[in-house]
Coordinates of C-alpha atoms and ligand atoms in Angstrom, one line a residue:
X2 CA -4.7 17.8 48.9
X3 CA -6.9 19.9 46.5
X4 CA -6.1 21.8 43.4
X5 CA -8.4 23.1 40.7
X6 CA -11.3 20.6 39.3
X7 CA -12.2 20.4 35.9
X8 CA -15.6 19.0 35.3
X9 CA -15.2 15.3 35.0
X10 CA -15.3 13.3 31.8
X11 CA -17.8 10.2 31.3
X12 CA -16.9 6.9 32.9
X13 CA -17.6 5.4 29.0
X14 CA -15.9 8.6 27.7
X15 CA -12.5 8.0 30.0
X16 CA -12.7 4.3 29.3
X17 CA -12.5 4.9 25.5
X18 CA -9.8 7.3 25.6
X19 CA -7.4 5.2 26.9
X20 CA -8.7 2.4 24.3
X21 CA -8.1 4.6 21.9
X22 CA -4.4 5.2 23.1
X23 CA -4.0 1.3 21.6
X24 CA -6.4 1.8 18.2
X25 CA -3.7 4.2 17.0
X26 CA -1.0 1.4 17.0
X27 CA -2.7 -0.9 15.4
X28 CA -3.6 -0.8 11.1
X29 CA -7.4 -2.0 11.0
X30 CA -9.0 -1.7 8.3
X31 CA -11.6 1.3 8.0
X32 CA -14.9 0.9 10.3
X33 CA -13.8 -2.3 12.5
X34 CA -12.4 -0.1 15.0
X35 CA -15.6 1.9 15.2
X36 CA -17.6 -1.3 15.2
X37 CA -15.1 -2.6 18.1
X38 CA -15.8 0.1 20.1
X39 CA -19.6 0.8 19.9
X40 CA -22.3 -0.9 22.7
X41 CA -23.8 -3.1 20.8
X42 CA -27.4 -2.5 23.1
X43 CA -28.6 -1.2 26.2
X44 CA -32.0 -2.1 27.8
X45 CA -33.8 0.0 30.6
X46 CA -36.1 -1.7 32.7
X47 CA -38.5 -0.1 35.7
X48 CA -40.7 -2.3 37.7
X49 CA -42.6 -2.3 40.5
X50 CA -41.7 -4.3 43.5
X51 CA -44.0 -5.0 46.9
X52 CA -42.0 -3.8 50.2
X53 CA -42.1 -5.1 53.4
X54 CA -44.4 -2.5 54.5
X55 CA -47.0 -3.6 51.7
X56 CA -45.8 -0.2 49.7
X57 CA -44.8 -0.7 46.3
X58 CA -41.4 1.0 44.7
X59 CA -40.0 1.3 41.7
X60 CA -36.8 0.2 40.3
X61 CA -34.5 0.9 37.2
X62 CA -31.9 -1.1 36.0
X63 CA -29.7 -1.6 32.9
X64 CA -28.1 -3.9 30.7
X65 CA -25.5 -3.3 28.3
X66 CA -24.2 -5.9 25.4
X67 CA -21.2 -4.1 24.4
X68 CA -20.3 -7.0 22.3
X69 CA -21.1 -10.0 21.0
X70 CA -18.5 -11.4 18.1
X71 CA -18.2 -14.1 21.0
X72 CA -21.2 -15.4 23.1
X73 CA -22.3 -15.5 25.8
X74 CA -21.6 -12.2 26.3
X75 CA -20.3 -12.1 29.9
X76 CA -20.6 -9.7 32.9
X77 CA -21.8 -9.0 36.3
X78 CA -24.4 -6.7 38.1
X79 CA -23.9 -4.0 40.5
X80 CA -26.7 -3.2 43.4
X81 CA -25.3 0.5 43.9
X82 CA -27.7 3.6 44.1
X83 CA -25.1 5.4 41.6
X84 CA -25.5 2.5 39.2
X85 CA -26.6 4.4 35.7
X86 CA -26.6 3.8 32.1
X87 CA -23.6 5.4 31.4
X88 CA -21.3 3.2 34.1
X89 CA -23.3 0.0 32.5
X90 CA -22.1 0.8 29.4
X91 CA -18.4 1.6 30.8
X92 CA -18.1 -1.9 32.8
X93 CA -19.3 -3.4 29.8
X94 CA -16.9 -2.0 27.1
X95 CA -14.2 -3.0 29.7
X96 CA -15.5 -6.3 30.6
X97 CA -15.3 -7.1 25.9
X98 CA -11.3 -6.4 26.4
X99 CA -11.1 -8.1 29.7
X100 CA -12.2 -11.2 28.4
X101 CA -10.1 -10.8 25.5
X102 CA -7.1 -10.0 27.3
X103 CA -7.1 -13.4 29.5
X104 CA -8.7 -15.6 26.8
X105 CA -12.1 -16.1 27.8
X106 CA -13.8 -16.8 24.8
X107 CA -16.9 -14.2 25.7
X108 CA -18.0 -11.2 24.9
X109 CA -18.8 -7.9 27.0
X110 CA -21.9 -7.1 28.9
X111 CA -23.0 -5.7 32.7
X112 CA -26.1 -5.2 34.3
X113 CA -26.6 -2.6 37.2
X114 CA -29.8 -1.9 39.2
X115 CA -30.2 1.3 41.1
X116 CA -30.7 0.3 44.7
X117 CA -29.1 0.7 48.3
X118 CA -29.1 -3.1 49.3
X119 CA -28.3 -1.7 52.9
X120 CA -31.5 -0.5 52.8
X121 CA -33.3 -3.2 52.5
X122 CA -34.3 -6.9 53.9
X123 CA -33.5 -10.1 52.4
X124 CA -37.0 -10.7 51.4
X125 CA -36.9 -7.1 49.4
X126 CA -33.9 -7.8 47.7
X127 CA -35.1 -11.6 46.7
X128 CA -38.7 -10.1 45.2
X129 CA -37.0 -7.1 43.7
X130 CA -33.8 -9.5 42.1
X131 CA -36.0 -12.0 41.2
X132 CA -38.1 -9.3 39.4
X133 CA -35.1 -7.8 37.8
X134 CA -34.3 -11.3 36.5
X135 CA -37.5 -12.0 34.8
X136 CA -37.1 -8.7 33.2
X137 CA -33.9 -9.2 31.2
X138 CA -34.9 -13.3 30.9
X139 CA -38.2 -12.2 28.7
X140 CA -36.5 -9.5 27.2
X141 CA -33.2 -11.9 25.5
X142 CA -30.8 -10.5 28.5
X143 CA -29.6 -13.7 30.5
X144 CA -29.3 -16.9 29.1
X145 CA -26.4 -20.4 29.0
X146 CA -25.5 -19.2 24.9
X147 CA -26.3 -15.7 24.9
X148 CA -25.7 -13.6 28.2
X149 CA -24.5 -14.6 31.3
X150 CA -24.0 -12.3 34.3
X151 CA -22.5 -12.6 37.8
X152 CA -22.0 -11.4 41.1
X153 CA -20.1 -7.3 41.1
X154 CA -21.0 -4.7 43.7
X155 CA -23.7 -5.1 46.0
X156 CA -24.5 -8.8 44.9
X157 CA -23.3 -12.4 45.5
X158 CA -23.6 -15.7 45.2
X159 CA -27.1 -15.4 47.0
X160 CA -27.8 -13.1 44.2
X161 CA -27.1 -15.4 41.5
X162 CA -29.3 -18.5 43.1
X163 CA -32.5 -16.7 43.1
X164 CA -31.7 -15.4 39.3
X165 CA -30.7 -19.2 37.8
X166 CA -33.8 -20.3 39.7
X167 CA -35.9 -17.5 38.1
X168 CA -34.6 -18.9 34.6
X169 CA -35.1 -22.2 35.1
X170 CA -38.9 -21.7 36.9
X171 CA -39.4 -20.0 32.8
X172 CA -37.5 -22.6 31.2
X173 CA -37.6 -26.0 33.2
X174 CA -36.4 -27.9 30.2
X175 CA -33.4 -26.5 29.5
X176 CA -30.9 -28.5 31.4
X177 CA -28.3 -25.8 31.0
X178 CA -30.4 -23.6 33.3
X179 CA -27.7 -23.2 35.5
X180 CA -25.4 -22.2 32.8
X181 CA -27.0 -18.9 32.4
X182 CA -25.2 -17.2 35.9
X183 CA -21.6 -17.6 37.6
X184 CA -20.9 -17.2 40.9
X185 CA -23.3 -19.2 42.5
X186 CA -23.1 -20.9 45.5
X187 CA -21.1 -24.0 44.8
X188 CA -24.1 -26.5 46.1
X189 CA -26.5 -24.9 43.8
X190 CA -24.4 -25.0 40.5
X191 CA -21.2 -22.8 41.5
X192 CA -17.3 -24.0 41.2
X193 CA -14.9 -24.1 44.4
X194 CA -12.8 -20.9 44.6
X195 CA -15.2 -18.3 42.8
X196 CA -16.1 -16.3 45.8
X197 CA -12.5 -15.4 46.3
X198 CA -11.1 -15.3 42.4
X199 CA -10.8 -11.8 41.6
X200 CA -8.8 -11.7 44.9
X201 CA -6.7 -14.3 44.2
X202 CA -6.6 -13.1 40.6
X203 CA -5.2 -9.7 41.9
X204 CA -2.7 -12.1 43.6
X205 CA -1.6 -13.7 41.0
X206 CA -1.0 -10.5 38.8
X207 CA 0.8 -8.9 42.0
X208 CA 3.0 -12.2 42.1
X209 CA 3.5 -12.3 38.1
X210 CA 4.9 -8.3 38.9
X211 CA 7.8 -9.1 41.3
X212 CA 8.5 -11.9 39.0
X213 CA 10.0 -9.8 36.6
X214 CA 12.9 -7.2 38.0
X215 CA 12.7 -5.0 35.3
X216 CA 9.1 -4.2 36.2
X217 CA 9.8 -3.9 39.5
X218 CA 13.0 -1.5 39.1
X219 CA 11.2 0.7 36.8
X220 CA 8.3 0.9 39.4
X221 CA 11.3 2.3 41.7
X222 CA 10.8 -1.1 44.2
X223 CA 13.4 -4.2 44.1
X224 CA 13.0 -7.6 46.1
X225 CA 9.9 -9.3 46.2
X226 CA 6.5 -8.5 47.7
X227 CA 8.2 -9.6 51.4
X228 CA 7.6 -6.3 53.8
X229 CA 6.4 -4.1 50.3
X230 CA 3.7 -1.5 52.1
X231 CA 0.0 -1.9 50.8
X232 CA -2.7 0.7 50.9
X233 CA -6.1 -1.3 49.8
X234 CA -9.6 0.7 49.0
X235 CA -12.6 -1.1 49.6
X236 CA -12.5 -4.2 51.9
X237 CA -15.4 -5.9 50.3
X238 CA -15.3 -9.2 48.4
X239 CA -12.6 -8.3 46.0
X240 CA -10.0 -5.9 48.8
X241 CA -10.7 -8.1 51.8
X242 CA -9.6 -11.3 49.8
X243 CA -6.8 -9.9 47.8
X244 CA -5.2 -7.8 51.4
X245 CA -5.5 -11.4 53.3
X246 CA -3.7 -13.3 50.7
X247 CA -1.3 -10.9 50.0
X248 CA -0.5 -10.7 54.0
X249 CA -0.7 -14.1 54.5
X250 CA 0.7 -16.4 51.9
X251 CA 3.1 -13.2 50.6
X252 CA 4.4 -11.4 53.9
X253 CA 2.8 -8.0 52.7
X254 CA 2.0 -5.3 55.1
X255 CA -1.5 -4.0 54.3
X256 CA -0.9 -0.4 56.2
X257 CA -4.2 0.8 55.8
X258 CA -7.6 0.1 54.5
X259 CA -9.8 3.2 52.9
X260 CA -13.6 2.1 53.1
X261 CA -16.8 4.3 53.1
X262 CA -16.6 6.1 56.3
X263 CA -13.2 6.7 56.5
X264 CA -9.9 4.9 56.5
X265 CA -7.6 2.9 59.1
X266 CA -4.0 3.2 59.2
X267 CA -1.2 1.1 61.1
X268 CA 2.0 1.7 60.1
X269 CA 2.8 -2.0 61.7
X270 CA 0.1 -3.5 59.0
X271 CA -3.6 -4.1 60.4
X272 CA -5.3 -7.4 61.6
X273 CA -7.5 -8.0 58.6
X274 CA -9.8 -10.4 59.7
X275 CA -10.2 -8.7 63.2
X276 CA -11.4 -5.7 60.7
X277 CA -13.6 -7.4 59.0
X278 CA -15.3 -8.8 61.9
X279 CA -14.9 -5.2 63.0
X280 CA -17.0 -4.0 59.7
X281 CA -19.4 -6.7 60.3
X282 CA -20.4 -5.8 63.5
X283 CA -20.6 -2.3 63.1
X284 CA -21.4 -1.5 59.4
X285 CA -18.2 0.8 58.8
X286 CA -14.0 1.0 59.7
X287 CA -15.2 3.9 62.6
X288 CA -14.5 2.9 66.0
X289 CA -11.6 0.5 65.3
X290 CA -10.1 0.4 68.4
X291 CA -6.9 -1.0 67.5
X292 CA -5.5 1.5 64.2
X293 CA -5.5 5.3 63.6
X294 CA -8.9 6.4 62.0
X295 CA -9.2 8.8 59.2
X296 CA -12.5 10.2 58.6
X297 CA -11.7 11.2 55.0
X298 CA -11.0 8.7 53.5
X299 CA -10.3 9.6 50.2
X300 CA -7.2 11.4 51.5
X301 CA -5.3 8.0 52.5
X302 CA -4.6 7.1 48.6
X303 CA -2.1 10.1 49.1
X304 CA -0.5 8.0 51.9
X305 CA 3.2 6.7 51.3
X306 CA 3.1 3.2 50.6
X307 CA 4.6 0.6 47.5
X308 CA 1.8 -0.7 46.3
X309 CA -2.1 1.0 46.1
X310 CA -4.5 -1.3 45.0
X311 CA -8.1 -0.4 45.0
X312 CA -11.0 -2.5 45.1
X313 CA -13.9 -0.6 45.5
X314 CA -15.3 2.1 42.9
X315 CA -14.4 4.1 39.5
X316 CA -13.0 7.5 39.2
X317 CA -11.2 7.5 42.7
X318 CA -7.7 8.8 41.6
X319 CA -8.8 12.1 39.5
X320 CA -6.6 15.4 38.5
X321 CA -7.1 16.1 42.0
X322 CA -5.3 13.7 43.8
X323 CA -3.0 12.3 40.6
X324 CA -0.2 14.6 41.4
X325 CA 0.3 13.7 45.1
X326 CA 0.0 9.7 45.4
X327 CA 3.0 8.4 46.7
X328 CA 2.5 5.0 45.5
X329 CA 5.0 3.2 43.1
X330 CA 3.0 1.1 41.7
X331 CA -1.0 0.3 41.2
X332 CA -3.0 -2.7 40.7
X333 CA -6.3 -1.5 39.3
X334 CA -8.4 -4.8 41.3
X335 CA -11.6 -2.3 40.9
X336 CA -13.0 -1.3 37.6
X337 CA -12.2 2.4 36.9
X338 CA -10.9 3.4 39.5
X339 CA -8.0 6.2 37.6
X340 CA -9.8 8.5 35.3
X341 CA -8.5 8.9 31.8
X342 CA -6.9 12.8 32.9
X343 CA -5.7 10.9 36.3
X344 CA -4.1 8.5 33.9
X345 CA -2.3 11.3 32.2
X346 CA -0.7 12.2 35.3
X347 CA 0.2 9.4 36.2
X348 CA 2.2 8.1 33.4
X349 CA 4.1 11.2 33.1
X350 CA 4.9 11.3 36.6
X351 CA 5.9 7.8 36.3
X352 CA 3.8 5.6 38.2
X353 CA 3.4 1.7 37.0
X354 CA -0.2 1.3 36.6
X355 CA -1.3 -2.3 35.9
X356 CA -5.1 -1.9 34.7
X357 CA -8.3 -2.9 35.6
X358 CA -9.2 -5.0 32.4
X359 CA -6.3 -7.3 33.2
X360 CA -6.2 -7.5 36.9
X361 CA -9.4 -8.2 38.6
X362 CA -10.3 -10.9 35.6
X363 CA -9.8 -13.4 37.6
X364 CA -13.4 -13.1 38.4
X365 CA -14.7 -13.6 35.1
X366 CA -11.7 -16.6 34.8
X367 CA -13.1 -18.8 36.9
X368 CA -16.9 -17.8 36.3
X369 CA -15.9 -19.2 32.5
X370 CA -14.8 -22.2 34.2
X371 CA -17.8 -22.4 36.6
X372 CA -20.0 -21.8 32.8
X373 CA -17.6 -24.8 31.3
X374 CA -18.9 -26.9 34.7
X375 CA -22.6 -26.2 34.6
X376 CA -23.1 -27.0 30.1
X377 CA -20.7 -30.3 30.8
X378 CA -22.3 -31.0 33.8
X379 CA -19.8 -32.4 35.4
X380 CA -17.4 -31.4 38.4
X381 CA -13.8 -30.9 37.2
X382 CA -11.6 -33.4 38.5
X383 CA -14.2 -36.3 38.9
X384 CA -12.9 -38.6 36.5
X385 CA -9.6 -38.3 36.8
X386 CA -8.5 -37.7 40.7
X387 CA -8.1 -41.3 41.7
X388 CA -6.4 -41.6 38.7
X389 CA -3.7 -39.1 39.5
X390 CA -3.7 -40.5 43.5
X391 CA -2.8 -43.9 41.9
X392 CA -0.2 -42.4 39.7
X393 CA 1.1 -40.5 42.6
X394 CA 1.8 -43.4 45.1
X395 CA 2.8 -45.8 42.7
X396 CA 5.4 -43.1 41.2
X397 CA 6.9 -43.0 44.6
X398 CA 6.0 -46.8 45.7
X399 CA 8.5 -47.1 42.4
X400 CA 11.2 -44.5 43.4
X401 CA 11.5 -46.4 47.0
X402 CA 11.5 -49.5 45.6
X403 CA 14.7 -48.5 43.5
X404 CA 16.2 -46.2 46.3
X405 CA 16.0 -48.1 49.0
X406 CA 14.9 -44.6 51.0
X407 CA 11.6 -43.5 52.4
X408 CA 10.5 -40.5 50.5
X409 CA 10.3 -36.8 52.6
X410 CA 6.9 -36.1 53.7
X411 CA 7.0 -32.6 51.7
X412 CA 7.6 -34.9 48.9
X413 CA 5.4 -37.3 48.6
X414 CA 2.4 -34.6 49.5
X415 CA 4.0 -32.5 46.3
X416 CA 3.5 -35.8 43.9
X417 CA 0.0 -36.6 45.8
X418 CA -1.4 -33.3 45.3
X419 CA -4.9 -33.7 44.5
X420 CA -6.5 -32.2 41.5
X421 CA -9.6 -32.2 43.4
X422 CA -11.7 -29.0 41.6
X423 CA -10.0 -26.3 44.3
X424 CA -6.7 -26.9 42.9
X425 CA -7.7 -26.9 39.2
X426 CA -9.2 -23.8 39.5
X427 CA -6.6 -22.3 41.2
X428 CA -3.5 -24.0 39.0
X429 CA -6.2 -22.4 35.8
X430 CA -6.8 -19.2 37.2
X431 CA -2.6 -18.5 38.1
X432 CA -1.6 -19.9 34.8
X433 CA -4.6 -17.7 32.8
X434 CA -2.8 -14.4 34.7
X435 CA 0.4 -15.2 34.0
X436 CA 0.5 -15.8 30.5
X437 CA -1.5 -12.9 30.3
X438 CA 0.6 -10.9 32.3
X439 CA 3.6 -12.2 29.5
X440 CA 1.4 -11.6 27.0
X441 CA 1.0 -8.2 27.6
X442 CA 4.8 -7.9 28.2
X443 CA 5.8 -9.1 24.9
X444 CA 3.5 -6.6 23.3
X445 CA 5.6 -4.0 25.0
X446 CA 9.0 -5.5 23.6
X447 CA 7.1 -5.6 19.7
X448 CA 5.7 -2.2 20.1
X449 CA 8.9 0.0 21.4
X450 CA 5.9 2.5 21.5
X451 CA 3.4 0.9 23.7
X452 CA 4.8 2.6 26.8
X453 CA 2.6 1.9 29.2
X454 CA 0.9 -1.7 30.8
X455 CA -2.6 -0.4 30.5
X456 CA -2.2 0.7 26.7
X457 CA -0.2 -2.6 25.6
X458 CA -2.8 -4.8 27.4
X459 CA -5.8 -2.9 25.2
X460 CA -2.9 -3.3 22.6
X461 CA -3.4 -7.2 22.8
X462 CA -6.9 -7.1 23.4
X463 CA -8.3 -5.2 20.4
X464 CA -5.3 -7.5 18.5
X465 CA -7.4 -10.5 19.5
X466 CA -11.1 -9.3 18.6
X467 CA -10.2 -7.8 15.8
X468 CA -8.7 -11.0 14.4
X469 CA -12.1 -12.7 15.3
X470 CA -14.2 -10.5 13.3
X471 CA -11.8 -10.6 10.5
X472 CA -12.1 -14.2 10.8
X473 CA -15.8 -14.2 10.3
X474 CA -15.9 -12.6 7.7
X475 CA -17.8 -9.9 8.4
X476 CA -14.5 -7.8 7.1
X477 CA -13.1 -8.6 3.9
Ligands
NAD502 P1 -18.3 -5.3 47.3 O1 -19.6 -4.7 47.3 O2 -18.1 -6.7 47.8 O3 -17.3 -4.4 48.0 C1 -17.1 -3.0 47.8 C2 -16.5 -2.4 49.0 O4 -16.1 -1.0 48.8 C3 -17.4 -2.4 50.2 O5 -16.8 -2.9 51.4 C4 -17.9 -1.0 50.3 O6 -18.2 -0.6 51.6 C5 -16.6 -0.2 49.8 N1 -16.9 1.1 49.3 C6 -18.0 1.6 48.7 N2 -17.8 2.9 48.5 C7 -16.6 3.2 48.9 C8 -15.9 4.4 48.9 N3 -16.4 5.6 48.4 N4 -14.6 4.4 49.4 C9 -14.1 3.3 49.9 N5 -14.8 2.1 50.0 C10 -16.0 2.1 49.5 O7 -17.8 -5.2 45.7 P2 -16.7 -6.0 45.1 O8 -17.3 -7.2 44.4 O9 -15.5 -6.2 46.0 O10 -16.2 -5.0 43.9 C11 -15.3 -4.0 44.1 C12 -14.8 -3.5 42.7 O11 -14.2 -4.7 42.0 C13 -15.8 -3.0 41.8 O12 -15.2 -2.0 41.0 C14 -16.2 -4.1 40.9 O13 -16.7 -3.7 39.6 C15 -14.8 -4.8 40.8 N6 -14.9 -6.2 40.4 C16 -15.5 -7.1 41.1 C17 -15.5 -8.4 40.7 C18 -16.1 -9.5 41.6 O14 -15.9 -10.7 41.2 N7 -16.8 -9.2 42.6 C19 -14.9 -8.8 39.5 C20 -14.2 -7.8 38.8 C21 -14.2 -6.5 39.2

C-alpha cells in the first residue's frame, strides 16, 4: 500500500537525526558533540581496470573515516552499483557507535565501490579489488593500526584474501600484514565462525529479546521465540544465516523470504536451505516451486508476522510502508534499513525496533577477535585446550571416584566441552550481545526518557566515546 511520498532525506542525514534524538539527553560540553558527529575524511578514488575483453573501465570508490579517537578504525566494503559517498559516510557514522555500543575498542570507517559484481568474472573482480586495495593502501586507507575493513555487500572472504595479499606484496615485512582485513578465509589468516557472525549475532540479540518478558509484552508477543512468525529481507550472508539458526536451533517459522526479484511466502514456514540452493541455481526466489511467489517484493514487509528482520539494504521501511507493517517487533540485521521519518511512525504506532548499530555487530565482534588473532599470532584456544580436556576428565574421574556412579553422557560432554576457537568465538560473541543488549536496557531504566531501544543504545554509545575523548584530553 501507497500513500503520498515526500522526497526522501539523506541516508547520513536520517542516520544523524535519530543520533541526535540521544545528544539531547546527554550534557556535553560545547563542541564534542559536533566533533562526535562529523566524518572525520572521505577519499574518492577512480581507476582503470583491464576487462576480460581487453577493454578498460573505470571505477569509483569511497572511503570514509568517520572516527578515529580509537584505531583502527574499523569497517567493511560494499560491491553495490548504488554504493555512493553519501551511504559511505552513513555506514561509517553508524559503524563509530556500533563499535562503541558492543565494546570494540575501534573506530568508524566503510569503504564502498560502485560495481555490479554479478556482472562480472572472478578474474574482473580480483584485478579491479586488488586495484581498489592498492588505492586506499598508498593513500593511508587500510592498514593492522590504522584502518581495517571487511567483508559487507557484494564481498567476502574471497574479497578480503586478495586485499591482505595486496598489503603485504607492498609491505612484506610487516608481520601484521594479515591484521590489516577481517573476514578472511580462516586458512589464510581468518577466525572460525566469522562467515556466519552477524547471523548468529542477530541470534543472539533475538534470544537476549525473549529473555526479558517485559520486552516481549510491550512488543505485544509473550512466550519465547518457539512458533513466533518471521518475515526475513535479503537471504544473503547475513538473512540466510540468521533465518537458519533461528529455524533450527530456536523453532521459528521463517514465513517468507523478500529478495530482489520478488518474495516467497509459506504460511507453514519455508525450507531454507532448499531456497538457497533454489537461489543458487537460478540467480533469484522466481520459480520456487514449492512456496507462493510475490513479484513485488517490497510489499511482503506489510505481511502479518511477529518478528521482521531485514538483512539486506537501507531505507526499506519509508513513510510509505511505516503505517501498514504488521510486525511487532524488528531487528534491524541490515544497516538502515527504517528511515529516520519511517522511524517516527513507528515509534508512535508502537512497534519495538531494536537497531541496526546494535544488532548486526556481531560481524564487527568477531572480526575484532579475528584482528586480536592475526597481531598475537596465535589461534585462540591453542595453549590452553588440553588443559581444560585434562581438567574436564579428571573433574569427573574425581566425582566418580567419590560417587561411586558413572557420570550421564550429557554430562560429561557439558564438562568436556572444548574451547577449541569455534566455541570461544561463539561463547565471546553471545556474551558481547548480551551485555550489550543489558546495557542498553539499563540506560532505559536511568533515563525514564530514553523511550525507545534505538535512542538508548545511541544513548550508551555517544556516553562511551564521549568519555574517551574527554579522557584524552583533547576536552578540558
Ligand atoms: P549479501 O550481499 O551477502 O546479501 C544481500 C542480499 O540481499 C542478497 O541476497 C541480495 O540478493 C539481497 N537484496 C539485494 N537487494 C535487495 C532488495 N532490493 N530487496 C530484497 N533483497 C535484496 O550482503 P550481506 O553481507 O548479507 O549484508 C546485508 C546487510 O547487512 C547490509 O545492509 C550490510 O551492510 C549489513 N551488514 C552486513 C555484515 C556482514 O558481516 N556481512 C555486517 C553488518 C551489517
Amino acid at each position: 500500500m501507497v500513500i503520498a511520498t515526500k522526497p526522501r532525506r539523506k541516508f547520513s542525514k536520517s542516520v544523524n537525526l535519530m543520533v541526535d534524538r540521544a545528544f539531547q539527553y546527554l550534557d556535553l560540553p560545547p563542541g564534542l558533540s559536533e566533533q562526535i558527529k562529523a566524518c572525520n575524511n572521505v577519499i574518492e578514488v577512480q581507476f582503470p581496470v583491464r576487462m576480460d575483453n581487453g577493454e578498460f573501465r573505470t571505477f569509483r570508490g569511497w572511503r570514509a573515516v568517520h572516527s578515529d579517537h580509537r584505531v583502527p578504525a574499523k569497517g567493511g566494503i560494499r560491491y553495490a552499483i548504488s554504493v555512493n559517498y553519501d551511504e559511505t559516510v552513513a555506514l561509517a557514522t553508524l559503524m563509530t557507535y556500533k563499535c562503541a555500543i558492543v565494546n570494540v575498542p575501534f573506530g568508524g570507517s566503510k569503504g564502498g565501490l560502485r560495481i555490479d559484481p554479478r556482472e562480472h568474472s572472478v578474474d574482473e573482480l580480483e584485478r579491479v579489488t586488488r586495484r581498489f586495495a592498492r588505492e586506499l593502501i598508498v593513500k593511508g586507507y587500510v592498514s593492522p593500526g590504522g584502518n581495517v575493513p571487511a567483508p559487507d555487500m557484494g564481498t567476502s572472504p574471497r574479497e578480503m584474501s586478495w586485499i591482505s595479499d595486496v598489503y603485504k606484496s607492498m609491505y612484506p615485512s610487516d608481520i601484521n600484514y594479515y591484521a590489516c582485513v577481517t573476514g578472511k578465509p580462516v586458512a589464510n589468516g581468518g577466525i572460525q565462525g566469522r562467515v556466519e557472525a552477524t547471523g548468529r549475532g542477530v541470534q543472539y540479540v533475538v534470544r537476549e529479546f525473549f529473555r526479558h518478558p517485559d520486552d516481549v509484552r510491550q512488543a505485544g508477543m509473550e512466550g519465547d521465540i518457539e512458533g513466533k512468525r518471521v518475515i526475513v529481507q535479503g537471504f544473503g550472508n547475513v538473512g540466510y544465516h540468521l533465518a537458519l539458526f533461528l529455524k533450527e536451533e530456536d523453532g521459528a517459522k521463517i514465513v517468507a523470504i523478500i529478495e530482489r526479484d520478488g518474495a516467497l511466502i509459506d504460511d507453514n514456514g519455508l525450507d531454507l536451505r532448499d531456497v538457497r540452493e533454489y537461489i543458487n541455481e537460478h540467480g533469484g526466489v522466481e520459480g520456487y516451486p514449492d512456496a507462493t511467489f510475490v513479484a513485488d517484493g517490497l510489499s511482503v514487509l506489510e505481511h502479518e508476522c511477529d518478528i521482521l528482520i531485514p538483512a539486506a539494504l537501507e531505507s526499506q521501511i519509508t513513510v510509505d510502508n511505516a503505517p501498514y507493517i504488521q510486525a511487532k517487533v524488528i531487528f534491524e540485521a541490515a544497516n538502515g534499513p527504517i528511515t529516520y521519518d519511517a522511524d517516527e511512525i513507528l515509534r508512535q504506532r508502537g512497534v519495538f525496533v531494536v537497531p541496526d548499530a546494535f544488532v548486526n555487530a556481531g560481524g564487527v565482534t568477531v572480526s575484532y577477535f579475528e584482528w586480536t588473532k592475526n597481531i598475537s599470532h596465535i589461534r585462540f584456544g591453542r595453549m590452553s585446550r588440553r588443559l581444560d580436556e585434562w581438567r574436564g576428565l579428571k573433574t569427573i574421574e574425581a566425582m566418580e571416584y567419590m560417587t561411586g556412579k558413572e557420570m550421564p553422557e550429557h554430562m560429561r560432554r557439558g564438562i568436556l566441552l572444548a574451547s577449541d576457537e569455534l566455541t570461544l568465538v561463539r561463547s565471546g560473541l553471545d556474551d558481547t550481545m548480551r551485555l550489550a543488549y543489558q546495557e542498553i536496557r539499563a540506560a532505559k531504566e536511568d533515563v525514564p526518557e530514553l523511550d525507545d531501544f534505538r535512542t538508548a543504545a545511541f544513548y550508551v554509545a555517544i556516553k562511551k566515546i564521549a568519555q574517551t575523548y574527554l579522557d584524552m584530553g583533547v576536552w578540558p
